[in-house]
Amino acid sequence: MKKKVGSLPVVNAGKPRAKRMSPEARHEQILNAGISAFAERGLANATHADIAERIGVSIPTIFHYFPSIENLQQAVLQAIHRYFVDEMITARLKTEGPAYERIENLLLTFQEQIDRNSEYVTIWLEWSGFTRGLIWQLYLEFYKEAVAGLRKMLLQGRVDNSVSSTINASDAARVIMGMAHTIAHMRFAGSSKRTVENTVHSLVMSYLAPDR
């Protein structure tokens, strides 16, 4: 709407109002903005104001859906937990093929996330470095479920002889989690995808593959 001052039209100033959304859609929008904010600024640094600015809503709107930054941290970390466990580990428990090949595929798919879904990997890497408080407790929950899924895959391999008979499934599951950290560190430090692929293949074949 325009008002006239003398003979000159003046456009009303101010921010445009945020697009109306259902509560469910707004919640998801804030959650996604939270993922971007935490990836960019860090789990301990992003604020309600950062997220409000990203999506063009008022700060009280963010507080309405997430009354504390801890609430938002928990929601973001649970989303990342579910993505990595459900979409990457659990999904491969239901597929066919030698266990060592499924695990190599899992690790290489994780590498692809660094290019396609880097915010999740960035947050996951920082998340794993916490050693106290709520963030650490949430990571332990993720870690235990991820290790349990990997152990189950390895035990499948013990049954069909598609992993080495000498490995301990629990220990190997933790080693695989360590491989994910190695992959992230290599890529963020500048290693090429081909270098990472060769490293993963060598580790899987020497450690997990059955004796030939």
XYZ file of N, CA and C in Angstrom:
636
model
N 0.840 -1.187 0.000
C 0.000 0.000 0.000
C 0.880 1.245 0.000
N 0.499 2.290 -0.732
C 1.291 3.504 -0.822
C 0.568 4.682 -0.174
N 1.349 5.535 0.478
C 0.823 6.786 1.020
C 1.475 7.931 0.284
N 0.772 9.022 0.134
C 1.324 10.177 -0.549
C 1.813 11.202 0.459
N 3.061 11.665 0.246
C 3.604 12.775 1.017
C 3.847 13.872 0.012
N 3.028 14.936 0.052
C 3.060 15.927 -1.012
C 2.574 15.255 -2.277
N 3.407 15.286 -3.315
C 3.033 14.674 -4.578
C 3.813 13.399 -4.870
N 4.674 12.973 -3.871
C 5.518 11.807 -4.122
C 4.967 10.567 -3.425
N 4.806 9.448 -4.140
C 4.356 8.205 -3.493
C 5.491 7.602 -2.664
N 5.175 7.109 -1.482
C 6.158 6.492 -0.614
C 5.692 5.074 -0.279
N 6.568 4.110 -0.477
C 6.211 2.720 -0.174
C 6.466 2.460 1.296
N 5.515 1.815 1.997
C 5.692 1.493 3.405
C 6.949 0.644 3.599
N 7.759 1.002 4.589
C 8.968 0.259 4.893
C 8.638 -0.889 5.836
N 9.656 -1.693 6.109
C 9.474 -2.804 7.047
C 9.607 -4.147 6.369
N 9.853 -5.179 7.178
C 10.022 -6.521 6.647
C 8.690 -7.095 6.180
N 8.695 -7.847 5.081
C 7.466 -8.534 4.680
C 7.087 -9.586 5.715
N 5.818 -9.796 5.867
C 5.375 -10.796 6.829
C 5.719 -12.191 6.342
N 6.051 -13.062 7.287
C 6.401 -14.435 6.927
C 5.193 -15.142 6.326
N 5.453 -16.030 5.397
C 4.396 -16.810 4.768
C 3.682 -17.661 5.804
N 2.365 -17.686 5.721
C 1.594 -18.513 6.645
C 1.843 -19.988 6.366
N 1.973 -20.754 7.446
C 2.193 -22.189 7.329
C 1.401 -22.899 8.402
N 1.164 -24.191 8.180
C 0.574 -25.005 9.231
C 1.606 -25.167 10.341
N 1.182 -25.461 11.559
C 2.157 -25.680 12.644
C 3.174 -26.753 12.308
N 2.743 -27.804 11.631
C 3.668 -28.887 11.285
C 4.715 -28.411 10.283
N 4.269 -27.641 9.284
C 5.208 -27.143 8.281
C 6.171 -26.137 8.886
N 5.666 -25.281 9.787
C 6.540 -24.300 10.422
C 7.572 -25.002 11.309
N 7.147 -26.023 12.020
C 8.063 -26.780 12.867
C 9.192 -27.371 12.019
N 8.832 -27.959 10.883
C 9.844 -28.554 10.015
C 10.762 -27.488 9.438
N 10.187 -26.334 9.069
C 11.009 -25.249 8.539
C 12.039 -24.784 9.567
N 11.596 -24.630 10.802
C 12.510 -24.196 11.870
C 13.573 -25.252 12.121
N 13.169 -26.509 12.108
C 14.125 -27.594 12.322
C 15.200 -27.584 11.239
N 14.791 -27.435 9.986
C 15.758 -27.404 8.883
C 16.673 -26.185 8.991
N 16.103 -25.059 9.395
C 16.930 -23.864 9.591
C 17.898 -24.070 10.745
N 17.456 -24.805 11.766
C 18.329 -25.114 12.884
C 19.510 -25.964 12.446
N 19.265 -26.925 11.573
C 20.350 -27.756 11.057
C 21.377 -26.890 10.338
N 20.896 -25.976 9.494
C 21.814 -25.093 8.768
C 22.584 -24.188 9.719
N 21.896 -23.655 10.720
C 22.541 -22.742 11.663
C 23.581 -23.454 12.506
N 23.261 -24.640 12.999
C 24.222 -25.379 13.818
C 25.421 -25.819 12.985
N 25.187 -26.199 11.733
C 26.296 -26.602 10.874
C 27.240 -25.429 10.622
N 26.684 -24.254 10.458
C 27.500 -23.074 10.149
C 28.156 -22.476 11.385
N 27.405 -22.351 12.474
C 27.893 -21.622 13.643
C 28.358 -22.515 14.786
N 27.964 -23.787 14.757
C 28.357 -24.704 15.815
C 27.211 -24.999 16.758
N 27.233 -26.183 17.348
C 26.143 -26.619 18.219
C 25.972 -25.722 19.439
N 27.058 -25.134 19.924
C 26.981 -24.329 21.141
C 26.830 -22.834 20.849
N 26.788 -22.459 19.565
C 26.833 -21.029 19.248
C 25.572 -20.482 18.588
N 24.857 -21.301 17.826
C 23.664 -20.805 17.131
C 22.578 -20.428 18.133
N 21.803 -19.417 17.803
C 20.763 -18.902 18.696
C 19.409 -18.883 18.002
N 18.377 -18.624 18.807
C 17.037 -18.448 18.242
C 17.031 -17.316 17.218
N 17.775 -16.258 17.492
C 17.813 -15.110 16.579
C 18.417 -15.496 15.234
N 19.451 -16.340 15.244
C 20.059 -16.791 13.988
C 19.028 -17.511 13.128
N 18.235 -18.340 13.758
C 17.269 -19.149 13.017
C 16.110 -18.284 12.533
N 15.663 -17.365 13.369
C 14.587 -16.461 12.962
C 14.993 -15.651 11.738
N 16.230 -15.183 11.726
C 16.710 -14.389 10.598
C 16.765 -15.211 9.316
N 17.124 -16.475 9.432
C 17.248 -17.326 8.254
C 15.921 -17.525 7.540
N 14.850 -17.614 8.293
C 13.562 -17.924 7.652
C 12.583 -16.755 7.678
N 13.028 -15.599 8.190
C 12.205 -14.403 8.125
C 10.997 -14.408 9.036
N 11.166 -14.943 10.251
C 10.072 -14.893 11.227
C 10.580 -14.183 12.475
N 9.680 -13.892 13.398
C 10.078 -13.230 14.636
C 10.765 -14.218 15.569
N 11.581 -13.686 16.440
C 12.257 -14.538 17.421
C 11.246 -15.260 18.322
N 10.172 -14.582 18.782
C 9.177 -15.301 19.596
C 8.565 -16.510 18.888
N 8.489 -16.459 17.557
C 7.967 -17.622 16.827
C 8.860 -18.837 17.052
N 10.172 -18.637 17.029
C 11.096 -19.749 17.265
C 10.927 -20.277 18.686
N 10.803 -19.347 19.652
C 10.620 -19.761 21.051
C 9.304 -20.516 21.242
N 8.287 -20.164 20.459
C 6.997 -20.854 20.576
C 7.153 -22.344 20.271
N 7.954 -22.676 19.259
C 8.130 -24.080 18.873
C 9.243 -24.768 19.658
N 10.274 -23.996 20.020
C 11.404 -24.542 20.763
C 11.749 -23.572 21.894
N 11.179 -23.779 23.074
C 11.319 -22.817 24.175
C 12.748 -22.569 24.634
N 13.652 -23.506 24.366
C 15.055 -23.316 24.741
C 15.941 -23.805 23.615
N 17.181 -23.347 23.614
C 18.103 -23.799 22.574
C 18.383 -25.281 22.750
N 18.294 -25.783 23.985
C 18.473 -27.216 24.220
C 17.383 -28.031 23.528
N 16.147 -27.511 23.526
C 15.067 -28.199 22.824
C 15.385 -28.334 21.339
N 15.912 -27.260 20.772
C 16.242 -27.272 19.345
C 17.441 -28.164 19.066
N 18.453 -28.102 19.906
C 19.602 -28.992 19.753
C 19.150 -30.446 19.748
N 18.286 -30.792 20.699
C 17.823 -32.172 20.808
C 17.068 -32.589 19.556
N 16.196 -31.731 19.038
C 15.426 -32.067 17.843
C 16.337 -32.257 16.629
N 17.319 -31.379 16.484
C 18.257 -31.476 15.362
C 19.075 -32.757 15.457
N 19.609 -33.043 16.633
C 20.451 -34.224 16.798
C 19.651 -35.519 16.649
N 18.408 -35.499 17.079
C 17.569 -36.690 16.893
C 17.276 -36.918 15.417
N 17.113 -35.832 14.646
C 16.893 -35.973 13.205
C 18.120 -36.574 12.530
N 19.305 -36.136 12.935
C 20.537 -36.672 12.371
C 20.733 -38.128 12.805
N 20.418 -38.410 14.055
C 20.455 -39.785 14.576
C 19.617 -40.700 13.698
N 18.377 -40.318 13.497
C 17.474 -41.173 12.735
C 17.938 -41.324 11.290
N 18.451 -40.255 10.710
C 18.889 -40.335 9.311
C 20.026 -41.341 9.168
N 21.062 -41.208 9.955
C 22.220 -42.085 9.802
C 21.910 -43.527 10.193
N 21.099 -43.719 11.217
C 20.789 -45.093 11.639
C 19.778 -45.734 10.695
N 18.659 -45.059 10.464
C 17.581 -45.670 9.671
C 17.917 -45.752 8.184
N 18.388 -44.634 7.628
C 18.595 -44.583 6.183
C 19.873 -45.271 5.735
N 20.846 -45.374 6.623
C 22.131 -45.905 6.184
C 22.448 -47.284 6.774
N 22.239 -47.466 8.070
C 22.607 -48.750 8.691
C 21.458 -49.751 8.621
N 20.307 -49.379 9.179
C 19.178 -50.314 9.203
C 18.767 -50.737 7.801
N 18.815 -49.817 6.852
C 18.430 -50.148 5.475
C 19.304 -51.257 4.915
N 20.579 -51.280 5.280
C 21.490 -52.291 4.747
C 21.368 -53.634 5.463
N 20.716 -53.650 6.603
C 20.442 -54.928 7.259
C 19.425 -55.735 6.468
N 18.649 -55.032 5.646
C 17.572 -55.686 4.904
C 17.961 -56.017 3.471
N 19.188 -55.679 3.084
C 19.622 -55.954 1.720
C 20.444 -57.230 1.666
N 20.575 -57.774 0.475
C 21.336 -59.003 0.288
C 22.762 -58.668 -0.114
N 23.629 -59.681 -0.014
C 25.016 -59.507 -0.401
C 25.950 -59.764 0.765
N 27.217 -60.010 0.489
C 28.187 -60.258 1.554
C 28.249 -59.080 2.519
N 28.394 -59.389 3.795
C 28.381 -58.331 4.804
C 29.514 -57.334 4.595
N 30.700 -57.824 4.222
C 31.811 -56.884 4.062
C 31.558 -55.921 2.896
N 30.856 -56.380 1.848
C 30.530 -55.500 0.733
C 29.478 -54.468 1.145
N 28.511 -54.883 1.948
C 27.497 -53.936 2.412
C 28.117 -52.874 3.307
N 29.094 -53.267 4.120
C 29.746 -52.305 5.003
C 30.610 -51.342 4.200
N 31.305 -51.847 3.190
C 32.082 -50.942 2.330
C 31.156 -49.964 1.626
N 30.037 -50.458 1.119
C 29.064 -49.587 0.472
C 28.530 -48.540 1.445
N 28.291 -48.950 2.681
C 27.820 -48.026 3.712
C 28.832 -46.902 3.935
N 30.103 -47.259 4.049
C 31.136 -46.257 4.296
C 31.302 -45.316 3.105
N 31.193 -45.846 1.904
C 31.319 -44.998 0.723
C 30.087 -44.102 0.549
N 28.941 -44.598 0.956
C 27.742 -43.757 0.941
C 27.878 -42.624 1.956
N 28.469 -42.935 3.102
C 28.731 -41.883 4.087
C 29.639 -40.815 3.481
N 30.652 -41.243 2.717
C 31.513 -40.259 2.072
C 30.715 -39.352 1.140
N 29.764 -39.923 0.409
C 28.960 -39.134 -0.520
C 28.160 -38.053 0.202
N 27.795 -38.321 1.461
C 27.029 -37.331 2.220
C 27.843 -36.063 2.477
N 29.171 -36.180 2.461
C 30.006 -35.005 2.683
C 29.807 -34.004 1.557
N 29.521 -34.488 0.355
C 29.253 -33.606 -0.780
C 27.765 -33.266 -0.896
N 26.906 -34.231 -0.616
C 25.472 -34.044 -0.860
C 24.707 -33.525 0.353
N 25.192 -33.809 1.539
C 24.448 -33.501 2.759
C 25.442 -33.091 3.841
N 26.315 -32.152 3.489
C 27.457 -31.834 4.348
C 27.051 -31.293 5.708
N 25.884 -30.653 5.796
C 25.458 -30.109 7.089
C 25.304 -31.221 8.122
N 24.721 -32.350 7.709
C 24.548 -33.460 8.640
C 25.900 -33.998 9.101
N 26.831 -34.157 8.169
C 28.137 -34.698 8.521
C 28.904 -33.712 9.407
N 28.813 -32.429 9.095
C 29.497 -31.408 9.898
C 28.999 -31.434 11.336
N 27.686 -31.489 11.507
C 27.121 -31.532 12.859
C 27.498 -32.833 13.551
N 27.395 -33.954 12.830
C 27.748 -35.246 13.420
C 29.184 -35.257 13.922
N 30.089 -34.701 13.138
C 31.498 -34.709 13.519
C 31.726 -33.876 14.781
N 31.093 -32.698 14.852
C 31.213 -31.878 16.064
C 30.532 -32.567 17.241
N 29.359 -33.135 16.983
C 28.577 -33.826 18.010
C 29.405 -34.905 18.700
N 30.155 -35.665 17.915
C 30.917 -36.776 18.468
C 32.071 -36.315 19.346
N 32.412 -35.029 19.278
C 33.513 -34.521 20.072
C 33.129 -34.014 21.445
N 31.823 -33.913 21.718
C 31.382 -33.500 23.049
C 31.612 -34.645 24.039
N 31.919 -34.312 25.279
C 32.179 -35.349 26.289
C 31.365 -35.157 27.552
N 30.412 -34.245 27.529
C 29.597 -34.040 28.731
C 28.273 -33.383 28.343
N 27.325 -33.415 29.277
C 26.058 -32.724 29.086
C 25.083 -33.449 28.180
N 23.990 -32.750 27.857
C 22.921 -33.331 27.049
C 23.421 -33.780 25.682
N 24.248 -32.962 25.045
C 24.718 -33.302 23.703
C 25.481 -34.620 23.721
N 26.311 -34.822 24.736
C 27.063 -36.073 24.855
C 26.127 -37.247 25.121
N 25.135 -37.067 25.977
C 24.193 -38.149 26.250
C 23.442 -38.552 24.983
N 23.069 -37.568 24.181
C 22.386 -37.871 22.923
C 23.314 -38.592 21.953
N 24.595 -38.220 21.978
C 25.541 -38.921 21.092
C 25.719 -40.372 21.536
N 25.785 -40.611 22.832
C 25.921 -41.987 23.307
C 24.738 -42.843 22.865
N 23.534 -42.265 22.889
C 22.360 -43.003 22.424
C 22.506 -43.354 20.948
N 22.938 -42.370 20.162
C 23.164 -42.623 18.735
C 24.237 -43.684 18.533
N 25.347 -43.529 19.234
C 26.492 -44.419 19.063
C 26.110 -45.870 19.386
N 25.398 -46.060 20.486
C 25.011 -47.410 20.888
C 24.094 -48.057 19.859
N 23.155 -47.290 19.317
C 22.240 -47.860 18.325
C 22.968 -48.145 17.019
N 23.867 -47.241 16.626
C 24.629 -47.453 15.393
C 25.527 -48.679 15.523
N 26.224 -48.796 16.644
C 27.102 -49.946 16.868
C 26.286 -51.244 16.889
N 25.119 -51.220 17.510
C 24.277 -52.417 17.557
C 23.860 -52.852 16.152
N 23.520 -51.875 15.297
C 23.144 -52.209 13.925
C 24.300 -52.781 13.132
N 25.473 -52.187 13.282
C 26.658 -52.699 12.588
C 27.025 -54.099 13.093
N 26.911 -54.294 14.399
C 27.211 -55.618 14.968
C 26.270 -56.673 14.386
N 25.002 -56.311 14.248
C 24.038 -57.256 13.681
C 24.419 -57.611 12.248
N 24.864 -56.620 11.478
C 25.280 -56.886 10.103
C 26.498 -57.814 10.067
N 27.417 -57.580 10.975
C 28.607 -58.432 11.048
C 28.249 -59.857 11.457
N 27.298 -59.999 12.371
C 26.865 -61.346 12.772
C 26.179 -62.058 11.615
N 25.456 -61.307 10.783
C 24.906 -61.908 9.571
C 26.036 -62.462 8.713
N 27.131 -61.697 8.666
C 28.279 -62.141 7.891
C 28.967 -63.361 8.479
N 28.921 -63.479 9.789
C 29.492 -64.681 10.413
C 28.680 -65.914 10.051
N 27.366 -65.736 9.947
C 26.495 -66.868 9.608
C 26.742 -67.347 8.187
N 26.854 -66.394 7.237
C 27.016 -66.799 5.835
C 28.477 -66.767 5.362
N 29.393 -66.630 6.343
C 30.831 -66.648 6.048
C 31.275 -65.524 5.111
N 30.633 -64.358 5.250
C 31.019 -63.225 4.409
C 31.825 -62.178 5.180
N 32.251 -62.521 6.392
C 33.248 -61.717 7.098
C 34.273 -62.676 7.698
N 35.420 -62.137 8.043
C 36.489 -62.964 8.596
C 36.029 -63.681 9.866
N 36.418 -64.920 9.986
C 36.036 -65.713 11.160
C 36.803 -65.306 12.411
N 37.805 -64.464 12.266
C 38.659 -64.108 13.404
C 38.233 -62.827 14.113
N 37.312 -62.079 13.540
C 36.978 -60.794 14.150
C 35.911 -60.948 15.230
N 35.943 -60.039 16.180
C 34.898 -59.924 17.194
C 33.898 -58.890 16.687
N 32.631 -59.281 16.582
C 31.636 -58.409 15.954
C 31.469 -57.090 16.695
N 31.491 -57.103 18.013
C 31.322 -55.870 18.781
C 32.497 -54.917 18.566
N 33.702 -55.481 18.621
C 34.897 -54.661 18.406
C 34.922 -54.106 16.986
N 34.576 -54.951 16.018
C 34.607 -54.525 14.620
C 33.585 -53.431 14.347
N 32.426 -53.498 15.006
C 31.413 -52.454 14.823
C 31.951 -51.094 15.269
N 32.708 -51.090 16.356
C 33.306 -49.832 16.833
C 34.407 -49.354 15.894
N 35.131 -50.276 15.316
C 36.169 -49.908 14.346
C 35.528 -49.259 13.122
N 34.395 -49.793 12.682
C 33.693 -49.220 11.526
C 33.238 -47.796 11.828
N 32.750 -47.567 13.048
C 32.403 -46.197 13.431
C 33.637 -45.301 13.354
N 34.787 -45.838 13.761
C 36.024 -45.078 13.652
C 36.393 -44.798 12.205
N 36.082 -45.733 11.310
C 36.340 -45.508 9.885
C 35.545 -44.317 9.362
N 34.321 -44.163 9.862
C 33.505 -43.017 9.441
C 34.195 -41.710 9.827
N 34.765 -41.667 11.026
C 35.517 -40.476 11.430
C 36.727 -40.260 10.523
N 37.423 -41.336 10.192
C 38.586 -41.222 9.306
C 38.185 -40.650 7.957
N 37.072 -41.138 7.414
C 36.581 -40.644 6.133
C 36.298 -39.147 6.207
N 35.588 -38.723 7.245
C 35.243 -37.304 7.380
C 36.499 -36.459 7.513
N 37.431 -36.896 8.344
C 38.665 -36.134 8.535
C 39.458 -36.043 7.229
N 39.545 -37.151 6.493
C 40.285 -37.138 5.233
C 39.676 -36.165 4.234
N 38.348 -36.222 4.071
C 37.709 -35.368 3.075
C 37.772 -33.895 3.468
N 37.509 -33.592 4.738
C 37.556 -32.194 5.162
C 38.985 -31.646 5.140
N 39.965 -32.554 5.202
C 41.370 -32.132 5.131
C 41.882 -32.048 3.692
N 41.028 -32.404 2.725
C 41.400 -32.215 1.331
C 41.689 -33.463 0.533
N 41.568 -34.652 1.116
C 41.803 -35.884 0.356
C 40.731 -36.051 -0.713
N 41.119 -36.615 -1.842
C 40.167 -36.823 -2.935
C 39.241 -37.991 -2.630
N 38.114 -38.027 -3.342
C 37.189 -39.138 -3.181
C 37.863 -40.457 -3.552
N 38.684 -40.448 -4.585
C 39.355 -41.672 -5.006
C 40.310 -42.181 -3.924
N 41.019 -41.248 -3.277
C 41.923 -41.648 -2.201
C 41.147 -42.295 -1.058
N 40.018 -41.694 -0.708
C 39.193 -42.256 0.368
C 38.650 -43.624 -0.046
N 38.183 -43.744 -1.272
C 37.652 -45.030 -1.747
C 38.709 -46.125 -1.651
N 39.930 -45.813 -2.072
C 41.005 -46.803 -2.001
C 41.335 -47.173 -0.555
N 41.323 -46.177 0.323
C 41.611 -46.429 1.741
C 40.543 -47.321 2.358
N 39.286 -47.000 2.092
C 38.179 -47.796 2.639
C 38.245 -49.223 2.122
N 38.484 -49.377 0.843
C 38.541 -50.728 0.267
C 39.664 -51.539 0.900
N 40.822 -50.923 1.062
C 41.954 -51.637 1.663
C 41.651 -52.060 3.092
N 41.050 -51.143 3.864
C 40.737 -51.466 5.256
C 39.696 -52.577 5.356
N 38.654 -52.482 4.539
C 37.592 -53.495 4.588
C 38.138 -54.860 4.177
N 38.904 -54.887 3.108
C 39.402 -56.172 2.611
C 40.410 -56.804 3.571
N 41.238 -55.982 4.213
C 42.250 -56.547 5.109
C 41.690 -56.908 6.476
N 40.608 -56.213 6.884
C 40.096 -56.414 8.251
C 38.818 -57.256 8.292
N 37.906 -57.009 7.367
C 36.586 -57.641 7.454
C 36.365 -58.806 6.514
N 36.941 -58.733 5.329
C 36.651 -59.767 4.315
C 37.114 -61.138 4.803
N 36.390 -62.171 4.418
C 36.772 -63.535 4.866
C 38.100 -63.948 4.263
N 38.751 -64.868 4.934
C 40.034 -65.386 4.448
C 39.825 -66.100 3.111
N 40.734 -65.860 2.206
C 40.629 -66.491 0.878
C 41.500 -67.746 0.817
